[in-house]
Amino acid sequence: EEKEEETCSFTVPNYACQRRTQLHHHNPSLSDALTLLAENAELNEDDGRAVAFRRAAAVLKALPAEVTSVSQLKGLPCLGEHSLRVIKDVLKDGSCSEVETTKHSQRFNALKVLTGIFGVGVKTADRWIRDGIFNLQQLRESQTTLNRAQQAGLDHYEDLNQPVTRADADSITEIVQEAVSSLFPGAQVTLTGGFRRGKMTGHDVDFLLTHPEEGREEGLMDKVVSWLDSQGLLLYQKTSRNSYLESRDGPGRPSSNMDRFERCFAIFKLSRGQTSPPAGHQWRAVRVDLVVTPISQFAFALLGWTGSKLFERELRRWAGHEKAMSLSSHALFDKTQVINTLFREINMWNCSNHTRSPVSEAIPE
Ligand code: DCP
Ligand code: MG
C-alpha cells in the first residue's frame, strides 16, 4: 500500500492561472533547471521554447510534493519531451548536462551580464558579443556609444542588480504617495508587480496611478515626474504617453503583450534614512515603473500588472481558448460580440450606401 502511495501520480489543471502556486515549493532543483533553460531560450530569442520551459517549470512548482520518479508525472500538462528529459536527468544524477553546459557557456553568461544592464536588450547584447564585448569592463573600455538609458544602466549596474527589498518598496511607495496626493488630491497610488503578490524582494517597484473621476488622471504623470525630479529623487526617467486609442492593436485588438498606458521608466535615488543602502553608501539606485490609467481601465490594468508574467500570459490564453474572450491590461472583450458588432457595422454601411446585400453574422449570439 505504501509503495502505491509513493508512486502515485499528480494532477494539475492545464493553465497556470488555474493553479495555486507558492513561492516556496517542493521541487526547486527541477524548476531551477527548467527556468535556466527558459532564460537561455529568451536570451536567444526562441520564444516558443522559452514559454514551453516556463510552463513546465510552473507545473513542477504547483505539485503538492517532491517528485521522485518521472512516472509520477504521467498525464500532467505542459511537460514536453525535452522538459521530461531534463527532469529525468536531474532526478537520476542531481543535474542535467544541458543545463550545466548552458550555465557555464561564455555566450549565456555574457548575454546575462549585458542584458542585466538597464536599457540593453538581447539584440544589442548579441551585437556587442559579436564585437568581442563579453563583460562590463570590456564594454567600458570599448568605444561603444551608449544611449541615455544604457549609460544610466551601466552607471548604476551594481545597485540595479541588487534585489529591491520590501522596505525599499515601502519607502518609495511613501514618496510617490506624497507626491501624488499633494499634486493631485484624490488621485490614487497602487503598488503592483511582485510586491503586490507578497514577494519580499523584486527587481523593481511597480505602481499604478489613477483618479476616481474619468479624465482627471490627465496631466498626472508629468506633474509627478517633474516634482520627483525637482526633489533630486530621479537618476533617470523616460516617459512614454498613452497610445491605446491610436494603436494598431487598439481597443478592438488587444493582441500585443505590451500595454499602451502612459508609462514612466525611472531610476530612483533612494537615500539613507529612507531605506538601508549598502554599507558606506548614502543612497542606492532603484528601478521604478509608474503607469497612469483612466479609472475605466484600472481593474484590467491592476490585473495585468500584478503578474507574474506567466500567470498573465496563461490567463489571456485561457480567456481566448476556453472562453472566446480577449483580455488585455485595458479591457476584456467577448470575441463573438466584437465580430458580430463588426458585421453589423459593415451591414449598416453597405445598406445605407446600397452597395451590397447584408452579410450574415459570423457567430449566432
Ligand atoms: N507586465 C506585463 N507586460 C508588460 C509589463 C509588465 O504583463 N509589458 C506585468 C507582468 C509582471 C508585472 O506586470 O508581473 C510587473 O512587471 P515586472 O517585470 O516588474 O515583474 P514582477 O514585478 O512580477 O517581478 P520583479 O519582482 O522581478 O519586479
Ligand atoms: Mg516588478
CSV table of C-alpha atoms and ligand atoms in Angstrom, one decimal:
chain,number,residue,atom,x,y,z
A,1,GLU,CA,0.0,0.0,0.0
A,2,GLU,CA,2.8,2.4,0.9
A,3,LYS,CA,4.6,1.6,-2.3
A,4,GLU,CA,1.5,2.6,-4.3
A,5,GLU,CA,1.3,5.9,-2.5
A,6,GLU,CA,4.9,6.6,-3.3
A,7,THR,CA,4.5,6.2,-7.0
A,8,CYS,CA,1.1,7.8,-7.0
A,9,SER,CA,0.9,10.4,-9.8
A,10,PHE,CA,-0.1,14.1,-9.5
A,11,THR,CA,-2.8,16.0,-11.3
A,12,VAL,CA,-2.8,19.7,-12.1
A,13,PRO,CA,-5.1,21.9,-14.2
A,14,ASN,CA,-4.0,22.8,-17.7
A,15,TYR,CA,-3.5,26.5,-17.3
A,16,ALA,CA,-1.1,28.1,-14.8
A,17,CYS,CA,-3.8,30.7,-13.9
A,18,GLN,CA,-6.0,27.8,-12.6
A,19,ARG,CA,-3.4,26.7,-10.1
A,20,ARG,CA,-2.3,27.9,-6.7
A,21,THR,CA,1.5,28.3,-6.7
A,22,GLN,CA,3.6,29.1,-3.7
A,23,LEU,CA,6.9,30.9,-3.8
A,24,HIS,CA,8.4,28.1,-1.8
A,25,HIS,CA,7.5,24.7,-3.2
A,26,HIS,CA,8.6,21.1,-3.3
A,27,ASN,CA,10.7,20.9,-6.5
A,28,PRO,CA,13.2,23.8,-6.6
A,29,SER,CA,16.0,21.8,-8.3
A,30,LEU,CA,13.7,20.7,-11.1
A,31,SER,CA,12.1,24.1,-11.6
A,32,ASP,CA,15.5,25.8,-11.4
A,33,ALA,CA,16.9,23.6,-14.2
A,34,LEU,CA,13.9,24.3,-16.4
A,35,THR,CA,13.9,28.0,-15.6
A,36,LEU,CA,17.6,28.3,-16.6
A,37,LEU,CA,16.8,26.7,-20.0
A,38,ALA,CA,13.8,29.1,-20.4
A,39,GLU,CA,16.1,32.0,-19.6
A,40,ASN,CA,18.6,30.8,-22.2
A,41,ALA,CA,15.9,30.5,-24.8
A,42,GLU,CA,14.7,34.0,-24.0
A,43,LEU,CA,18.3,35.3,-24.4
A,44,ASN,CA,18.4,33.6,-27.8
A,45,GLU,CA,15.0,35.0,-28.8
A,46,ASP,CA,13.5,31.5,-29.0
A,47,ASP,CA,10.2,32.5,-27.5
A,48,GLY,CA,8.3,29.3,-28.3
A,49,ARG,CA,10.9,27.2,-26.4
A,50,ALA,CA,11.1,29.7,-23.6
A,51,VAL,CA,7.4,29.6,-22.9
A,52,ALA,CA,7.5,25.8,-23.1
A,53,PHE,CA,10.2,25.6,-20.4
A,54,ARG,CA,8.4,28.3,-18.3
A,55,ARG,CA,5.2,26.3,-18.4
A,56,ALA,CA,7.0,23.1,-17.5
A,57,ALA,CA,8.7,24.8,-14.5
A,58,ALA,CA,5.3,26.2,-13.4
A,59,VAL,CA,3.8,22.7,-13.4
A,60,LEU,CA,6.6,21.5,-11.1
A,61,LYS,CA,6.2,24.5,-8.8
A,62,ALA,CA,2.5,23.6,-8.4
A,63,LEU,CA,3.0,20.0,-7.3
A,64,PRO,CA,1.9,19.1,-3.7
A,65,ALA,CA,5.0,17.0,-3.0
A,66,GLU,CA,8.6,16.3,-4.2
A,67,VAL,CA,8.9,14.3,-7.4
A,68,THR,CA,11.0,11.2,-7.0
A,69,SER,CA,10.3,9.4,-10.3
A,70,VAL,CA,9.2,10.6,-13.8
A,71,SER,CA,6.4,8.0,-13.7
A,72,GLN,CA,4.6,10.3,-11.2
A,73,LEU,CA,4.4,13.0,-14.0
A,74,LYS,CA,2.4,10.8,-16.4
A,75,GLY,CA,-0.6,12.7,-17.8
A,76,LEU,CA,0.5,16.2,-16.5
A,77,PRO,CA,0.1,19.1,-18.9
A,78,CYS,CA,2.9,21.2,-20.4
A,79,LEU,CA,5.6,18.6,-19.9
A,80,GLY,CA,7.1,18.0,-23.4
A,81,GLU,CA,9.8,15.5,-24.4
A,82,HIS,CA,12.6,18.0,-23.8
A,83,SER,CA,11.4,19.1,-20.3
A,84,LEU,CA,10.9,15.4,-19.3
A,85,ARG,CA,14.4,14.5,-20.4
A,86,VAL,CA,15.8,17.4,-18.2
A,87,ILE,CA,13.7,16.2,-15.3
A,88,LYS,CA,14.8,12.6,-15.7
A,89,ASP,CA,18.5,13.6,-15.7
A,90,VAL,CA,18.1,15.8,-12.6
A,91,LEU,CA,16.3,13.0,-10.8
A,92,LYS,CA,18.9,10.5,-11.7
A,93,ASP,CA,22.2,12.4,-11.4
A,94,GLY,CA,21.2,15.5,-9.5
A,95,SER,CA,22.0,17.6,-12.6
A,96,CYS,CA,21.4,17.8,-16.3
A,97,SER,CA,24.3,18.1,-18.7
A,98,GLU,CA,22.5,20.5,-21.0
A,99,VAL,CA,21.8,22.8,-18.0
A,100,GLU,CA,25.3,22.6,-16.8
A,101,THR,CA,26.8,23.3,-20.2
A,102,THR,CA,24.5,26.3,-20.7
A,103,LYS,CA,25.2,27.6,-17.2
A,104,HIS,CA,28.9,27.7,-17.9
A,105,SER,CA,28.8,28.8,-21.5
A,106,GLN,CA,30.5,32.1,-22.4
A,107,ARG,CA,27.6,33.2,-24.5
A,108,PHE,CA,25.0,32.6,-21.9
A,109,ASN,CA,27.0,34.4,-19.2
A,110,ALA,CA,27.8,37.3,-21.5
A,111,LEU,CA,24.2,37.7,-22.6
A,112,LYS,CA,23.1,37.6,-18.9
A,113,VAL,CA,25.6,40.3,-17.8
A,114,LEU,CA,24.9,42.6,-20.8
A,115,THR,CA,21.1,42.3,-20.7
A,116,GLY,CA,21.4,42.9,-17.0
A,117,ILE,CA,22.2,46.5,-17.9
A,118,PHE,CA,19.1,48.6,-17.8
A,119,GLY,CA,18.3,49.7,-21.4
A,120,VAL,CA,20.1,46.7,-23.0
A,121,GLY,CA,18.0,44.1,-24.8
A,122,VAL,CA,19.1,40.8,-26.4
A,123,LYS,CA,19.6,42.3,-29.8
A,124,THR,CA,22.1,44.9,-28.5
A,125,ALA,CA,23.8,42.4,-26.3
A,126,ASP,CA,24.2,40.0,-29.2
A,127,ARG,CA,25.7,42.7,-31.4
A,128,TRP,CA,28.2,43.6,-28.6
A,129,ILE,CA,29.2,39.9,-28.2
A,130,ARG,CA,29.9,39.7,-31.9
A,131,ASP,CA,32.1,42.8,-31.5
A,132,GLY,CA,34.0,40.9,-28.8
A,133,ILE,CA,32.4,42.5,-25.7
A,134,PHE,CA,31.5,39.9,-23.1
A,135,ASN,CA,31.5,41.9,-19.8
A,136,LEU,CA,31.2,45.3,-18.2
A,137,GLN,CA,34.9,46.0,-18.2
A,138,GLN,CA,35.2,45.3,-21.9
A,139,LEU,CA,32.1,47.5,-22.5
A,140,ARG,CA,33.5,50.4,-20.5
A,141,GLU,CA,36.9,50.1,-22.3
A,142,SER,CA,35.3,49.9,-25.8
A,143,GLN,CA,34.3,52.9,-27.8
A,144,THR,CA,30.7,51.7,-27.9
A,145,THR,CA,28.2,54.6,-27.9
A,146,LEU,CA,25.5,54.1,-25.3
A,147,ASN,CA,22.1,55.8,-25.2
A,148,ARG,CA,20.9,57.7,-22.1
A,149,ALA,CA,19.2,54.7,-20.6
A,150,GLN,CA,22.1,52.3,-21.2
A,151,GLN,CA,24.5,54.9,-19.7
A,152,ALA,CA,22.4,55.2,-16.6
A,153,GLY,CA,22.1,51.4,-16.5
A,154,LEU,CA,25.9,51.0,-16.7
A,155,ASP,CA,26.5,53.8,-14.1
A,156,HIS,CA,24.1,52.1,-11.6
A,157,TYR,CA,24.7,48.5,-12.6
A,158,GLU,CA,25.7,47.2,-9.1
A,159,ASP,CA,22.6,48.8,-7.4
A,160,LEU,CA,20.2,47.8,-10.1
A,161,ASN,CA,21.2,44.1,-9.9
A,162,GLN,CA,20.8,44.1,-6.1
A,163,PRO,CA,17.4,42.9,-5.1
A,164,VAL,CA,14.9,45.6,-4.1
A,165,THR,CA,13.7,44.9,-0.6
A,166,ARG,CA,10.2,45.2,0.8
A,167,ALA,CA,11.5,48.1,2.9
A,168,ASP,CA,12.8,49.9,-0.2
A,169,ALA,CA,9.4,49.4,-1.9
A,170,ASP,CA,7.6,50.8,1.1
A,171,SER,CA,9.9,53.9,1.2
A,172,ILE,CA,9.3,54.5,-2.5
A,173,THR,CA,5.5,54.0,-2.0
A,174,GLU,CA,5.6,56.7,0.6
A,175,ILE,CA,7.5,59.1,-1.7
A,176,VAL,CA,5.2,58.5,-4.7
A,177,GLN,CA,2.1,58.7,-2.4
A,178,GLU,CA,3.2,62.0,-1.0
A,179,ALA,CA,3.9,63.5,-4.5
A,180,VAL,CA,0.6,62.3,-5.9
A,181,SER,CA,-1.6,63.4,-3.0
A,182,SER,CA,0.0,66.9,-2.7
A,183,LEU,CA,-0.2,67.5,-6.5
A,184,PHE,CA,-3.4,65.7,-7.4
A,185,PRO,CA,-5.7,65.4,-4.4
A,186,GLY,CA,-8.0,62.4,-4.8
A,187,ALA,CA,-5.6,60.5,-7.1
A,188,GLN,CA,-4.7,57.0,-6.1
A,189,VAL,CA,-1.4,55.1,-5.9
A,190,THR,CA,-1.4,51.3,-6.0
A,191,LEU,CA,1.7,49.1,-5.6
A,192,THR,CA,1.6,46.3,-8.2
A,193,GLY,CA,4.0,43.7,-9.6
A,194,GLY,CA,5.8,41.1,-7.4
A,195,PHE,CA,5.3,43.2,-4.2
A,196,ARG,CA,1.5,43.1,-4.6
A,197,ARG,CA,1.8,39.3,-4.8
A,198,GLY,CA,3.5,39.3,-1.4
A,199,LYS,CA,7.1,38.8,-2.6
A,200,MET,CA,9.8,40.1,-0.2
A,201,THR,CA,12.2,41.2,-3.0
A,202,GLY,CA,12.0,42.2,-6.6
A,203,HIS,CA,13.9,43.7,-9.5
A,204,ASP,CA,11.9,46.9,-9.5
A,205,VAL,CA,8.9,48.6,-7.9
A,206,ASP,CA,5.7,48.9,-10.0
A,207,PHE,CA,2.9,51.5,-9.4
A,208,LEU,CA,-0.4,52.2,-11.0
A,209,LEU,CA,-1.7,55.8,-10.7
A,210,THR,CA,-5.3,56.7,-11.4
A,211,HIS,CA,-8.1,59.2,-10.4
A,212,PRO,CA,-11.6,58.1,-9.4
A,213,GLU,CA,-13.1,60.6,-11.9
A,214,GLU,CA,-12.5,59.6,-15.5
A,215,GLY,CA,-10.3,62.0,-17.3
A,216,ARG,CA,-8.9,63.6,-14.2
A,217,GLU,CA,-5.8,61.4,-14.4
A,218,GLU,CA,-4.7,63.5,-17.4
A,219,GLY,CA,-1.5,65.5,-16.6
A,220,LEU,CA,-0.8,63.4,-13.5
A,221,MET,CA,2.3,61.8,-14.9
A,222,ASP,CA,4.0,65.0,-16.0
A,223,LYS,CA,3.4,66.7,-12.7
A,224,VAL,CA,4.5,63.8,-10.6
A,225,VAL,CA,7.7,63.2,-12.6
A,226,SER,CA,8.6,66.9,-12.6
A,227,TRP,CA,8.1,67.1,-8.8
A,228,LEU,CA,10.2,64.0,-8.2
A,229,ASP,CA,12.9,65.4,-10.5
A,230,SER,CA,12.8,68.8,-8.7
A,231,GLN,CA,13.4,67.0,-5.4
A,232,GLY,CA,16.5,65.3,-6.8
A,233,LEU,CA,14.9,61.9,-6.5
A,234,LEU,CA,15.4,60.7,-10.1
A,235,LEU,CA,18.6,59.5,-11.5
A,236,TYR,CA,16.9,58.7,-14.9
A,237,GLN,CA,13.4,58.9,-16.3
A,238,LYS,CA,11.8,58.3,-19.7
A,239,THR,CA,8.1,58.8,-20.1
A,240,SER,CA,6.0,57.4,-23.0
A,241,ARG,CA,2.5,58.7,-23.5
A,242,ASN,CA,-0.7,56.7,-23.7
A,243,SER,CA,-1.1,55.3,-27.3
A,244,TYR,CA,-4.0,52.9,-26.7
A,245,LEU,CA,-6.7,54.5,-28.9
A,246,GLU,CA,-4.4,55.1,-31.9
A,247,SER,CA,-2.6,51.8,-31.8
A,248,ARG,CA,-2.8,49.1,-34.4
A,249,ASP,CA,-3.8,46.7,-31.7
A,250,GLY,CA,-6.1,49.4,-30.1
A,251,PRO,CA,-9.4,48.9,-28.4
A,252,GLY,CA,-10.7,46.1,-30.6
A,253,ARG,CA,-7.4,44.4,-30.9
A,254,PRO,CA,-5.6,44.0,-27.6
A,255,SER,CA,-3.2,41.5,-29.0
A,256,SER,CA,0.3,42.7,-28.2
A,257,ASN,CA,1.9,41.8,-24.9
A,258,MET,CA,2.9,45.4,-24.1
A,259,ASP,CA,0.2,47.6,-22.9
A,260,ARG,CA,-0.2,51.1,-24.1
A,261,PHE,CA,-0.7,53.2,-20.9
A,262,GLU,CA,1.3,56.3,-20.3
A,263,ARG,CA,4.3,55.0,-18.5
A,264,CYS,CA,7.5,56.2,-16.9
A,265,PHE,CA,10.6,54.0,-16.6
A,266,ALA,CA,12.6,55.6,-13.8
A,267,ILE,CA,15.6,55.1,-11.7
A,268,PHE,CA,15.0,56.5,-8.2
A,269,LYS,CA,17.7,57.8,-5.9
A,270,LEU,CA,16.7,56.3,-2.5
A,271,SER,CA,18.6,58.0,0.4
A,272,ARG,CA,19.8,56.5,3.6
A,273,GLY,CA,17.1,57.1,6.2
A,274,GLN,CA,14.6,56.3,3.6
A,275,THR,CA,16.0,52.8,3.5
A,276,SER,CA,19.2,50.8,4.0
A,277,PRO,CA,21.7,51.3,1.2
A,278,PRO,CA,24.8,49.2,1.0
A,279,ALA,CA,27.3,49.9,3.8
A,280,GLY,CA,29.3,53.1,3.2
A,281,HIS,CA,26.8,54.4,0.6
A,282,GLN,CA,24.5,57.4,1.2
A,283,TRP,CA,21.9,56.2,-1.3
A,284,ARG,CA,21.0,53.4,-3.7
A,285,ALA,CA,19.5,53.3,-7.2
A,286,VAL,CA,16.2,51.5,-7.6
A,287,ARG,CA,14.2,50.8,-10.8
A,288,VAL,CA,10.7,52.1,-10.6
A,289,ASP,CA,7.8,51.9,-13.1
A,290,LEU,CA,5.0,54.4,-12.9
A,291,VAL,CA,1.9,53.7,-15.0
A,292,VAL,CA,-1.1,56.0,-15.3
A,293,THR,CA,-4.5,54.5,-16.2
A,294,PRO,CA,-8.0,56.0,-16.6
A,295,ILE,CA,-10.3,54.7,-13.9
A,296,SER,CA,-12.4,52.9,-16.5
A,297,GLN,CA,-9.4,50.6,-17.3
A,298,PHE,CA,-8.0,50.4,-13.8
A,299,ALA,CA,-9.3,47.0,-13.0
A,300,PHE,CA,-7.8,45.4,-16.1
A,301,ALA,CA,-4.5,47.3,-15.6
A,302,LEU,CA,-4.3,46.1,-11.9
A,303,LEU,CA,-4.9,42.5,-13.0
A,304,GLY,CA,-2.4,42.8,-15.8
A,305,TRP,CA,0.3,44.5,-13.7
A,306,THR,CA,0.1,42.1,-10.7
A,307,GLY,CA,1.7,39.3,-12.7
A,308,SER,CA,3.5,37.0,-12.7
A,309,LYS,CA,4.3,37.2,-16.4
A,310,LEU,CA,3.4,33.6,-16.9
A,311,PHE,CA,0.2,33.9,-14.9
A,312,GLU,CA,-0.8,36.9,-17.1
A,313,ARG,CA,0.1,35.0,-20.3
A,314,GLU,CA,-1.9,31.9,-19.2
A,315,LEU,CA,-4.9,34.0,-18.1
A,316,ARG,CA,-5.1,35.5,-21.6
A,317,ARG,CA,-4.6,32.2,-23.2
A,318,TRP,CA,-7.3,30.7,-21.0
A,319,ALA,CA,-9.7,33.6,-21.8
A,320,GLY,CA,-9.1,33.2,-25.5
A,321,HIS,CA,-9.2,29.4,-25.9
A,322,GLU,CA,-11.7,28.5,-23.2
A,323,LYS,CA,-14.0,31.5,-23.0
A,324,ALA,CA,-13.7,33.1,-26.5
A,325,MET,CA,-12.8,36.3,-24.8
A,326,SER,CA,-9.9,38.6,-25.3
A,327,LEU,CA,-8.2,40.0,-22.2
A,328,SER,CA,-5.6,42.8,-22.0
A,329,SER,CA,-4.4,45.3,-19.5
A,330,HIS,CA,-7.0,47.7,-21.0
A,331,ALA,CA,-10.2,45.6,-21.4
A,332,LEU,CA,-12.0,42.3,-21.6
A,333,PHE,CA,-13.9,41.6,-24.8
A,334,ASP,CA,-16.3,38.9,-25.8
A,335,LYS,CA,-14.8,38.0,-29.1
A,336,THR,CA,-18.1,36.7,-30.6
A,337,GLN,CA,-19.7,40.0,-29.8
A,338,VAL,CA,-16.9,42.1,-31.3
A,339,ILE,CA,-17.1,40.1,-34.5
A,340,ASN,CA,-20.9,40.5,-34.6
A,341,THR,CA,-20.7,44.2,-34.0
A,342,LEU,CA,-18.3,44.5,-36.8
A,343,PHE,CA,-20.6,42.6,-39.2
A,344,ARG,CA,-23.5,44.8,-38.1
A,345,GLU,CA,-21.5,47.9,-38.8
A,346,ILE,CA,-20.5,46.6,-42.2
A,347,ASN,CA,-24.2,45.9,-43.0
A,348,MET,CA,-25.3,49.3,-41.9
A,349,TRP,CA,-22.6,50.9,-44.1
A,350,ASN,CA,-23.5,48.6,-47.1
A,351,CYS,CA,-27.2,49.1,-46.8
A,352,SER,CA,-27.0,52.9,-46.4
A,353,ASN,CA,-24.8,53.0,-49.4
A,354,HIS,CA,-27.0,50.5,-51.3
A,355,THR,CA,-23.8,48.7,-52.5
A,356,ARG,CA,-24.3,45.2,-51.3
A,357,SER,CA,-26.7,42.9,-49.7
A,358,PRO,CA,-26.2,42.2,-46.0
A,359,VAL,CA,-23.6,39.7,-44.9
A,360,SER,CA,-24.6,37.2,-42.2
A,361,GLU,CA,-23.3,37.3,-38.7
A,362,ALA,CA,-20.4,35.0,-38.1
A,363,ILE,CA,-21.4,33.7,-34.8
A,364,PRO,CA,-25.0,33.5,-33.6
A,365,GLU,CA,-25.5,35.3,-30.3
B,1,DCP,N1,3.6,43.2,-17.2
B,1,DCP,C1,3.2,42.7,-18.4
B,1,DCP,N2,3.6,43.2,-19.5
B,1,DCP,C2,4.5,44.2,-19.5
B,1,DCP,C3,5.0,44.7,-18.3
B,1,DCP,C4,4.5,44.2,-17.1
B,1,DCP,O1,2.3,41.8,-18.4
B,1,DCP,N3,4.9,44.8,-20.7
B,1,DCP,C5,3.1,42.6,-15.9
B,1,DCP,C6,3.6,41.3,-15.5
B,1,DCP,C7,4.5,41.5,-14.4
B,1,DCP,C8,4.1,42.8,-13.8
B,1,DCP,O2,3.5,43.5,-14.9
B,1,DCP,O3,4.4,40.5,-13.4
B,1,DCP,C9,5.3,43.6,-13.3
B,1,DCP,O4,6.4,43.5,-14.2
B,1,DCP,P1,7.8,43.2,-13.6
B,1,DCP,O5,8.7,42.9,-14.8
B,1,DCP,O6,8.3,44.2,-12.6
B,1,DCP,O7,7.6,41.8,-12.9
B,1,DCP,P2,7.4,41.4,-11.3
B,1,DCP,O8,7.1,42.6,-10.6
B,1,DCP,O9,6.5,40.3,-11.3
B,1,DCP,O10,8.8,40.8,-11.0
B,1,DCP,P3,10.0,41.5,-10.1
B,1,DCP,O11,9.7,41.2,-8.7
B,1,DCP,O12,11.3,40.9,-10.6
B,1,DCP,O13,9.9,43.0,-10.4
B,2,MG,MG,8.3,44.4,-10.6
